[in-house]
mmCIF file with all atom_site columns, C-alpha atoms and ligand atoms in Angstrom:
data_model
loop_
_atom_site.group_PDB
_atom_site.id
_atom_site.type_symbol
_atom_site.label_atom_id
_atom_site.label_alt_id
_atom_site.label_comp_id
_atom_site.label_asym_id
_atom_site.label_entity_id
_atom_site.label_seq_id
_atom_site.pdbx_PDB_ins_code
_atom_site.Cartn_x
_atom_site.Cartn_y
_atom_site.Cartn_z
_atom_site.occupancy
_atom_site.B_iso_or_equiv
_atom_site.pdbx_formal_charge
_atom_site.auth_seq_id
_atom_site.auth_comp_id
_atom_site.auth_asym_id
_atom_site.auth_atom_id
_atom_site.pdbx_PDB_model_num
ATOM   1   C  CA  . MET A 1 1   ? 7.578   28.703 42.795 1.00 0.00 ? 1   MET A CA  1
ATOM   2   C  CA  . LEU A 1 2   ? 5.580   25.629 42.910 1.00 0.00 ? 2   LEU A CA  1
ATOM   3   C  CA  . GLN A 1 3   ? 3.708   25.467 39.711 1.00 0.00 ? 3   GLN A CA  1
ATOM   4   C  CA  . ARG A 1 4   ? 1.488   23.194 37.607 1.00 0.00 ? 4   ARG A CA  1
ATOM   5   C  CA  . THR A 1 5   ? 1.888   22.035 33.935 1.00 0.00 ? 5   THR A CA  1
ATOM   6   C  CA  . LEU A 1 6   ? 0.356   19.443 31.563 1.00 0.00 ? 6   LEU A CA  1
ATOM   7   C  CA  . THR A 1 7   ? 1.904   16.757 29.823 1.00 0.00 ? 7   THR A CA  1
ATOM   8   C  CA  . ILE A 1 8   ? 0.499   14.168 27.090 1.00 0.00 ? 8   ILE A CA  1
ATOM   9   C  CA  . LEU A 1 9   ? 2.060   10.925 26.351 1.00 0.00 ? 9   LEU A CA  1
ATOM   10  C  CA  . LYS A 1 10  ? 1.275   10.921 22.732 1.00 0.00 ? 10  LYS A CA  1
ATOM   11  C  CA  . PRO A 1 11  ? 0.034   7.712  20.779 1.00 0.00 ? 11  PRO A CA  1
ATOM   12  C  CA  . ASP A 1 12  ? 3.467   6.795  19.681 1.00 0.00 ? 12  ASP A CA  1
ATOM   13  C  CA  . THR A 1 13  ? 4.360   6.481  23.363 1.00 0.00 ? 13  THR A CA  1
ATOM   14  C  CA  . VAL A 1 14  ? 1.246   4.611  24.336 1.00 0.00 ? 14  VAL A CA  1
ATOM   15  C  CA  . SER A 1 15  ? 1.350   2.060  21.597 1.00 0.00 ? 15  SER A CA  1
ATOM   16  C  CA  . ALA A 1 16  ? 5.140   1.593  22.194 1.00 0.00 ? 16  ALA A CA  1
ATOM   17  C  CA  . ARG A 1 17  ? 4.248   0.684  25.889 1.00 0.00 ? 17  ARG A CA  1
ATOM   18  C  CA  . ARG A 1 18  ? 6.854   3.452  26.893 1.00 0.00 ? 18  ARG A CA  1
ATOM   19  C  CA  . CYS A 1 19  ? 4.421   5.303  29.287 1.00 0.00 ? 19  CYS A CA  1
ATOM   20  C  CA  . GLY A 1 20  ? 5.913   3.856  32.239 1.00 0.00 ? 20  GLY A CA  1
ATOM   21  C  CA  . ALA A 1 21  ? 9.562   4.741  31.289 1.00 0.00 ? 21  ALA A CA  1
ATOM   22  C  CA  . VAL A 1 22  ? 8.496   8.382  30.481 1.00 0.00 ? 22  VAL A CA  1
ATOM   23  C  CA  . ILE A 1 23  ? 6.562   8.738  33.744 1.00 0.00 ? 23  ILE A CA  1
ATOM   24  C  CA  . ASP A 1 24  ? 9.728   7.251  35.725 1.00 0.00 ? 24  ASP A CA  1
ATOM   25  C  CA  . ARG A 1 25  ? 11.849  10.102 34.413 1.00 0.00 ? 25  ARG A CA  1
ATOM   26  C  CA  . LEU A 1 26  ? 9.129   12.564 35.355 1.00 0.00 ? 26  LEU A CA  1
ATOM   27  C  CA  . GLU A 1 27  ? 9.034   11.333 38.798 1.00 0.00 ? 27  GLU A CA  1
ATOM   28  C  CA  . ARG A 1 28  ? 12.759  11.223 38.942 1.00 0.00 ? 28  ARG A CA  1
ATOM   29  C  CA  . GLU A 1 29  ? 12.896  14.779 37.810 1.00 0.00 ? 29  GLU A CA  1
ATOM   30  C  CA  . GLY A 1 30  ? 10.767  15.774 40.837 1.00 0.00 ? 30  GLY A CA  1
ATOM   31  C  CA  . PHE A 1 31  ? 7.202   16.173 39.224 1.00 0.00 ? 31  PHE A CA  1
ATOM   32  C  CA  . ALA A 1 32  ? 4.419   15.055 41.322 1.00 0.00 ? 32  ALA A CA  1
ATOM   33  C  CA  . ILE A 1 33  ? 1.484   13.559 39.613 1.00 0.00 ? 33  ILE A CA  1
ATOM   34  C  CA  . LEU A 1 34  ? -1.627  15.373 40.323 1.00 0.00 ? 34  LEU A CA  1
ATOM   35  C  CA  . GLY A 1 35  ? -4.095  13.603 37.919 1.00 0.00 ? 35  GLY A CA  1
ATOM   36  C  CA  . VAL A 1 36  ? -3.869  11.222 35.186 1.00 0.00 ? 36  VAL A CA  1
ATOM   37  C  CA  . ARG A 1 37  ? -6.408  10.462 32.307 1.00 0.00 ? 37  ARG A CA  1
ATOM   38  C  CA  . THR A 1 38  ? -6.087  7.969  29.635 1.00 0.00 ? 38  THR A CA  1
ATOM   39  C  CA  . LEU A 1 39  ? -8.283  8.660  26.673 1.00 0.00 ? 39  LEU A CA  1
ATOM   40  C  CA  . HIS A 1 40  ? -8.644  8.600  22.784 1.00 0.00 ? 40  HIS A CA  1
ATOM   41  C  CA  . LEU A 1 41  ? -9.084  11.974 21.323 1.00 0.00 ? 41  LEU A CA  1
ATOM   42  C  CA  . THR A 1 42  ? -11.755 12.829 18.755 1.00 0.00 ? 42  THR A CA  1
ATOM   43  C  CA  . GLN A 1 43  ? -10.904 14.810 15.749 1.00 0.00 ? 43  GLN A CA  1
ATOM   44  C  CA  . THR A 1 44  ? -12.852 17.692 17.106 1.00 0.00 ? 44  THR A CA  1
ATOM   45  C  CA  . GLN A 1 45  ? -10.952 17.396 20.484 1.00 0.00 ? 45  GLN A CA  1
ATOM   46  C  CA  . ALA A 1 46  ? -7.538  17.423 18.763 1.00 0.00 ? 46  ALA A CA  1
ATOM   47  C  CA  . GLU A 1 47  ? -8.382  20.160 16.350 1.00 0.00 ? 47  GLU A CA  1
ATOM   48  C  CA  . ALA A 1 48  ? -9.393  22.391 19.502 1.00 0.00 ? 48  ALA A CA  1
ATOM   49  C  CA  . PHE A 1 49  ? -6.352  21.385 21.592 1.00 0.00 ? 49  PHE A CA  1
ATOM   50  C  CA  . TYR A 1 50  ? -3.982  22.157 18.836 1.00 0.00 ? 50  TYR A CA  1
ATOM   51  C  CA  . ALA A 1 51  ? -6.140  25.249 17.489 1.00 0.00 ? 51  ALA A CA  1
ATOM   52  C  CA  . VAL A 1 52  ? -3.054  27.495 17.593 1.00 0.00 ? 52  VAL A CA  1
ATOM   53  C  CA  . HIS A 1 53  ? -1.459  25.510 14.710 1.00 0.00 ? 53  HIS A CA  1
ATOM   54  C  CA  . ARG A 1 54  ? -4.598  25.308 12.501 1.00 0.00 ? 54  ARG A CA  1
ATOM   55  C  CA  . GLN A 1 55  ? -2.930  27.346 9.769  1.00 0.00 ? 55  GLN A CA  1
ATOM   56  C  CA  . ARG A 1 56  ? 0.327   25.249 9.722  1.00 0.00 ? 56  ARG A CA  1
ATOM   57  C  CA  . PRO A 1 57  ? 1.000   22.728 6.933  1.00 0.00 ? 57  PRO A CA  1
ATOM   58  C  CA  . PHE A 1 58  ? 1.535   19.843 9.438  1.00 0.00 ? 58  PHE A CA  1
ATOM   59  C  CA  . PHE A 1 59  ? -1.979  20.485 11.153 1.00 0.00 ? 59  PHE A CA  1
ATOM   60  C  CA  . ALA A 1 60  ? -4.098  17.907 9.479  1.00 0.00 ? 60  ALA A CA  1
ATOM   61  C  CA  . SER A 1 61  ? -1.240  15.305 9.841  1.00 0.00 ? 61  SER A CA  1
ATOM   62  C  CA  . LEU A 1 62  ? -0.719  16.279 13.597 1.00 0.00 ? 62  LEU A CA  1
ATOM   63  C  CA  . VAL A 1 63  ? -4.446  15.889 14.197 1.00 0.00 ? 63  VAL A CA  1
ATOM   64  C  CA  . LYS A 1 64  ? -4.443  12.580 12.479 1.00 0.00 ? 64  LYS A CA  1
ATOM   65  C  CA  . PHE A 1 65  ? -1.423  11.219 14.626 1.00 0.00 ? 65  PHE A CA  1
ATOM   66  C  CA  . MET A 1 66  ? -3.014  12.449 17.752 1.00 0.00 ? 66  MET A CA  1
ATOM   67  C  CA  . THR A 1 67  ? -6.184  10.721 17.199 1.00 0.00 ? 67  THR A CA  1
ATOM   68  C  CA  . GLU A 1 68  ? -4.733  7.387  16.040 1.00 0.00 ? 68  GLU A CA  1
ATOM   69  C  CA  . GLY A 1 69  ? -4.859  5.774  19.418 1.00 0.00 ? 69  GLY A CA  1
ATOM   70  C  CA  . PRO A 1 70  ? -5.083  6.549  23.098 1.00 0.00 ? 70  PRO A CA  1
ATOM   71  C  CA  . ILE A 1 71  ? -3.082  9.076  25.049 1.00 0.00 ? 71  ILE A CA  1
ATOM   72  C  CA  . TRP A 1 72  ? -2.130  9.614  28.615 1.00 0.00 ? 72  TRP A CA  1
ATOM   73  C  CA  . VAL A 1 73  ? -2.730  13.050 30.010 1.00 0.00 ? 73  VAL A CA  1
ATOM   74  C  CA  . LEU A 1 74  ? -1.038  13.949 33.327 1.00 0.00 ? 74  LEU A CA  1
ATOM   75  C  CA  . ALA A 1 75  ? -1.364  16.953 35.413 1.00 0.00 ? 75  ALA A CA  1
ATOM   76  C  CA  . LEU A 1 76  ? 2.102   17.638 37.062 1.00 0.00 ? 76  LEU A CA  1
ATOM   77  C  CA  . GLU A 1 77  ? 3.480   19.854 39.597 1.00 0.00 ? 77  GLU A CA  1
ATOM   78  C  CA  . ARG A 1 78  ? 6.962   20.918 40.464 1.00 0.00 ? 78  ARG A CA  1
ATOM   79  C  CA  . GLU A 1 79  ? 9.069   24.071 41.237 1.00 0.00 ? 79  GLU A CA  1
ATOM   80  C  CA  . ASN A 1 80  ? 9.352   25.843 37.885 1.00 0.00 ? 80  ASN A CA  1
ATOM   81  C  CA  . ALA A 1 81  ? 7.424   23.174 36.271 1.00 0.00 ? 81  ALA A CA  1
ATOM   82  C  CA  . VAL A 1 82  ? 6.735   24.581 32.770 1.00 0.00 ? 82  VAL A CA  1
ATOM   83  C  CA  . VAL A 1 83  ? 10.350  25.435 31.901 1.00 0.00 ? 83  VAL A CA  1
ATOM   84  C  CA  . HIS A 1 84  ? 11.591  22.198 33.481 1.00 0.00 ? 84  HIS A CA  1
ATOM   85  C  CA  . LEU A 1 85  ? 9.277   20.026 31.506 1.00 0.00 ? 85  LEU A CA  1
ATOM   86  C  CA  . ARG A 1 86  ? 10.291  21.798 28.280 1.00 0.00 ? 86  ARG A CA  1
ATOM   87  C  CA  . THR A 1 87  ? 14.005  21.249 29.329 1.00 0.00 ? 87  THR A CA  1
ATOM   88  C  CA  . VAL A 1 88  ? 13.506  17.338 30.018 1.00 0.00 ? 88  VAL A CA  1
ATOM   89  C  CA  . MET A 1 89  ? 11.328  16.938 26.982 1.00 0.00 ? 89  MET A CA  1
ATOM   90  C  CA  . GLY A 1 90  ? 13.938  18.370 24.568 1.00 0.00 ? 90  GLY A CA  1
ATOM   91  C  CA  . ALA A 1 91  ? 13.373  19.889 21.196 1.00 0.00 ? 91  ALA A CA  1
ATOM   92  C  CA  . THR A 1 92  ? 10.459  19.359 19.037 1.00 0.00 ? 92  THR A CA  1
ATOM   93  C  CA  . ASN A 1 93  ? 12.511  17.663 16.518 1.00 0.00 ? 93  ASN A CA  1
ATOM   94  C  CA  . PRO A 1 94  ? 14.344  14.815 18.021 1.00 0.00 ? 94  PRO A CA  1
ATOM   95  C  CA  . ALA A 1 95  ? 17.062  15.398 15.774 1.00 0.00 ? 95  ALA A CA  1
ATOM   96  C  CA  . ASN A 1 96  ? 17.860  18.581 17.606 1.00 0.00 ? 96  ASN A CA  1
ATOM   97  C  CA  . ALA A 1 97  ? 17.156  17.282 21.017 1.00 0.00 ? 97  ALA A CA  1
ATOM   98  C  CA  . ASP A 1 98  ? 19.771  17.342 23.613 1.00 0.00 ? 98  ASP A CA  1
ATOM   99  C  CA  . PRO A 1 99  ? 21.025  13.852 24.563 1.00 0.00 ? 99  PRO A CA  1
ATOM   100 C  CA  . GLY A 1 100 ? 19.200  12.299 27.685 1.00 0.00 ? 100 GLY A CA  1
ATOM   101 C  CA  . THR A 1 101 ? 16.143  14.143 27.189 1.00 0.00 ? 101 THR A CA  1
ATOM   102 C  CA  . ILE A 1 102 ? 12.812  12.189 26.660 1.00 0.00 ? 102 ILE A CA  1
ATOM   103 C  CA  . ARG A 1 103 ? 12.417  13.085 22.992 1.00 0.00 ? 103 ARG A CA  1
ATOM   104 C  CA  . ALA A 1 104 ? 16.051  12.151 22.119 1.00 0.00 ? 104 ALA A CA  1
ATOM   105 C  CA  . ASP A 1 105 ? 15.354  8.576  23.584 1.00 0.00 ? 105 ASP A CA  1
ATOM   106 C  CA  . PHE A 1 106 ? 11.720  8.252  22.604 1.00 0.00 ? 106 PHE A CA  1
ATOM   107 C  CA  . ALA A 1 107 ? 10.677  10.452 19.670 1.00 0.00 ? 107 ALA A CA  1
ATOM   108 C  CA  . THR A 1 108 ? 10.974  9.175  16.170 1.00 0.00 ? 108 THR A CA  1
ATOM   109 C  CA  . SER A 1 109 ? 10.090  12.079 14.095 1.00 0.00 ? 109 SER A CA  1
ATOM   110 C  CA  . ILE A 1 110 ? 9.415   15.686 14.321 1.00 0.00 ? 110 ILE A CA  1
ATOM   111 C  CA  . GLU A 1 111 ? 5.649   14.713 14.406 1.00 0.00 ? 111 GLU A CA  1
ATOM   112 C  CA  . ARG A 1 112 ? 5.692   11.458 16.211 1.00 0.00 ? 112 ARG A CA  1
ATOM   113 C  CA  . ASN A 1 113 ? 7.717   13.144 19.176 1.00 0.00 ? 113 ASN A CA  1
ATOM   114 C  CA  . ALA A 1 114 ? 6.528   11.045 22.242 1.00 0.00 ? 114 ALA A CA  1
ATOM   115 C  CA  . ILE A 1 115 ? 5.477   13.827 24.471 1.00 0.00 ? 115 ILE A CA  1
ATOM   116 C  CA  . HIS A 1 116 ? 3.629   17.274 24.801 1.00 0.00 ? 116 HIS A CA  1
ATOM   117 C  CA  . GLY A 1 117 ? 4.242   19.917 27.253 1.00 0.00 ? 117 GLY A CA  1
ATOM   118 C  CA  . SER A 1 118 ? 2.846   23.366 27.934 1.00 0.00 ? 118 SER A CA  1
ATOM   119 C  CA  . ASP A 1 119 ? 4.793   26.106 26.635 1.00 0.00 ? 119 ASP A CA  1
ATOM   120 C  CA  . SER A 1 120 ? 3.873   28.834 29.236 1.00 0.00 ? 120 SER A CA  1
ATOM   121 C  CA  . PRO A 1 121 ? 2.036   29.002 32.552 1.00 0.00 ? 121 PRO A CA  1
ATOM   122 C  CA  . GLU A 1 122 ? -0.937  30.753 30.806 1.00 0.00 ? 122 GLU A CA  1
ATOM   123 C  CA  . ASN A 1 123 ? -1.181  27.928 28.292 1.00 0.00 ? 123 ASN A CA  1
ATOM   124 C  CA  . ALA A 1 124 ? -0.512  25.314 31.216 1.00 0.00 ? 124 ALA A CA  1
ATOM   125 C  CA  . ALA A 1 125 ? -3.577  26.697 33.002 1.00 0.00 ? 125 ALA A CA  1
ATOM   126 C  CA  . LEU A 1 126 ? -5.838  26.550 29.818 1.00 0.00 ? 126 LEU A CA  1
ATOM   127 C  CA  . GLU A 1 127 ? -4.498  23.027 29.118 1.00 0.00 ? 127 GLU A CA  1
ATOM   128 C  CA  . LEU A 1 128 ? -5.054  21.861 32.567 1.00 0.00 ? 128 LEU A CA  1
ATOM   129 C  CA  . ALA A 1 129 ? -8.631  23.050 32.357 1.00 0.00 ? 129 ALA A CA  1
ATOM   130 C  CA  . PHE A 1 130 ? -9.161  21.413 29.004 1.00 0.00 ? 130 PHE A CA  1
ATOM   131 C  CA  . PHE A 1 131 ? -8.583  18.055 30.417 1.00 0.00 ? 131 PHE A CA  1
ATOM   132 C  CA  . PHE A 1 132 ? -9.379  18.238 34.282 1.00 0.00 ? 132 PHE A CA  1
ATOM   133 C  CA  . PRO A 1 133 ? -12.236 19.684 36.102 1.00 0.00 ? 133 PRO A CA  1
ATOM   134 C  CA  . SER A 1 134 ? -10.444 21.993 38.931 1.00 0.00 ? 134 SER A CA  1
ATOM   135 C  CA  . TYR A 1 135 ? -12.320 19.964 41.595 1.00 0.00 ? 135 TYR A CA  1
ATOM   136 C  CA  . GLU A 1 136 ? -10.188 16.730 40.447 1.00 0.00 ? 136 GLU A CA  1
ATOM   137 C  CA  . LEU A 1 137 ? -6.792  18.483 40.910 1.00 0.00 ? 137 LEU A CA  1
ATOM   138 C  CA  . VAL A 1 138 ? -5.892  18.625 44.719 1.00 0.00 ? 138 VAL A CA  1
HETATM 139 P  P1  . ATP B 2 .   ? 3.957   20.162 21.940 1.00 0.00 ? 1   ATP B P1  1
HETATM 140 O  O1  . ATP B 2 .   ? 3.022   21.486 21.671 1.00 0.00 ? 1   ATP B O1  1
HETATM 141 O  O2  . ATP B 2 .   ? 3.403   18.784 21.342 1.00 0.00 ? 1   ATP B O2  1
HETATM 142 O  O3  . ATP B 2 .   ? 4.419   19.995 23.176 1.00 0.00 ? 1   ATP B O3  1
HETATM 143 P  P2  . ATP B 2 .   ? 6.209   21.608 20.744 1.00 0.00 ? 1   ATP B P2  1
HETATM 144 O  O4  . ATP B 2 .   ? 5.581   22.817 21.672 1.00 0.00 ? 1   ATP B O4  1
HETATM 145 O  O5  . ATP B 2 .   ? 7.508   21.091 20.846 1.00 0.00 ? 1   ATP B O5  1
HETATM 146 O  O6  . ATP B 2 .   ? 5.229   20.347 20.914 1.00 0.00 ? 1   ATP B O6  1
HETATM 147 P  P3  . ATP B 2 .   ? 4.883   22.925 18.559 1.00 0.00 ? 1   ATP B P3  1
HETATM 148 O  O7  . ATP B 2 .   ? 5.536   23.783 17.610 1.00 0.00 ? 1   ATP B O7  1
HETATM 149 O  O8  . ATP B 2 .   ? 3.892   23.281 19.550 1.00 0.00 ? 1   ATP B O8  1
HETATM 150 O  O9  . ATP B 2 .   ? 6.005   21.943 19.289 1.00 0.00 ? 1   ATP B O9  1
HETATM 151 O  O10 . ATP B 2 .   ? 4.178   21.728 17.620 1.00 0.00 ? 1   ATP B O10 1
HETATM 152 C  C1  . ATP B 2 .   ? 3.054   20.893 17.927 1.00 0.00 ? 1   ATP B C1  1
HETATM 153 C  C2  . ATP B 2 .   ? 3.226   19.514 17.534 1.00 0.00 ? 1   ATP B C2  1
HETATM 154 O  O11 . ATP B 2 .   ? 3.200   19.302 16.174 1.00 0.00 ? 1   ATP B O11 1
HETATM 155 C  C3  . ATP B 2 .   ? 4.618   18.941 17.781 1.00 0.00 ? 1   ATP B C3  1
HETATM 156 O  O12 . ATP B 2 .   ? 4.990   18.373 19.001 1.00 0.00 ? 1   ATP B O12 1
HETATM 157 C  C4  . ATP B 2 .   ? 4.901   17.728 16.539 1.00 0.00 ? 1   ATP B C4  1
HETATM 158 O  O13 . ATP B 2 .   ? 4.000   16.702 16.985 1.00 0.00 ? 1   ATP B O13 1
HETATM 159 C  C5  . ATP B 2 .   ? 3.953   18.421 15.536 1.00 0.00 ? 1   ATP B C5  1
HETATM 160 N  N1  . ATP B 2 .   ? 4.815   19.337 14.699 1.00 0.00 ? 1   ATP B N1  1
HETATM 161 C  C6  . ATP B 2 .   ? 5.500   20.591 14.817 1.00 0.00 ? 1   ATP B C6  1
HETATM 162 N  N2  . ATP B 2 .   ? 6.152   20.962 13.683 1.00 0.00 ? 1   ATP B N2  1
HETATM 163 C  C7  . ATP B 2 .   ? 6.196   19.849 12.803 1.00 0.00 ? 1   ATP B C7  1
HETATM 164 C  C8  . ATP B 2 .   ? 6.599   19.732 11.497 1.00 0.00 ? 1   ATP B C8  1
HETATM 165 N  N3  . ATP B 2 .   ? 7.324   20.675 11.027 1.00 0.00 ? 1   ATP B N3  1
HETATM 166 N  N4  . ATP B 2 .   ? 6.106   18.615 10.867 1.00 0.00 ? 1   ATP B N4  1
HETATM 167 C  C9  . ATP B 2 .   ? 5.284   17.649 11.247 1.00 0.00 ? 1   ATP B C9  1
HETATM 168 N  N5  . ATP B 2 .   ? 4.753   17.996 12.732 1.00 0.00 ? 1   ATP B N5  1
HETATM 169 C  C10 . ATP B 2 .   ? 5.051   18.835 13.225 1.00 0.00 ? 1   ATP B C10 1
HETATM 170 MG MG1 . MG  B 3 .   ? 3.682   23.333 21.607 1.00 0.00 ? 2   MG  B MG1 1
#
């Protein structure tokens, strides 16, 4: 089933100038790019995006990281997009990420882990709407 998901190339990926390398992998994995935005999240935006984690001990540090510089936000489409993106991203902690995954190759810590991917179709819909007006995604 053709499905959409959302990815964020996090500030570590942008500052390391690895967006092209990560996007190349996503395209080779069969994802079509329906929309791209570059933006610098405000604290309020980052807190809202990661609101599910607000009680976690790492929340303040995560928000600081996600607001330290620009990010690239991409709307992606593919068969089984949500699960496939999570597979090619690899585990949250790069120490546990399978060889060849994006996080295994580009993440430097459990926090500075290069890329975000929606974790369910429901959250993909919410996250796509967070960043893209529906009329922008054709
Ligand atoms: P993402 O939601 O960014 O795709 P994920 O779903 O693999 O990542 P989550 O559990 O949703 O992981 O955590 C969100 C983000 O918070 C992680 O990607 C990472 O940047 C940060 N994070 C998660 N756990 C920790 C931790 N124990 N210490 C520091 N940062 C963490
Ligand atoms: Mg998550």
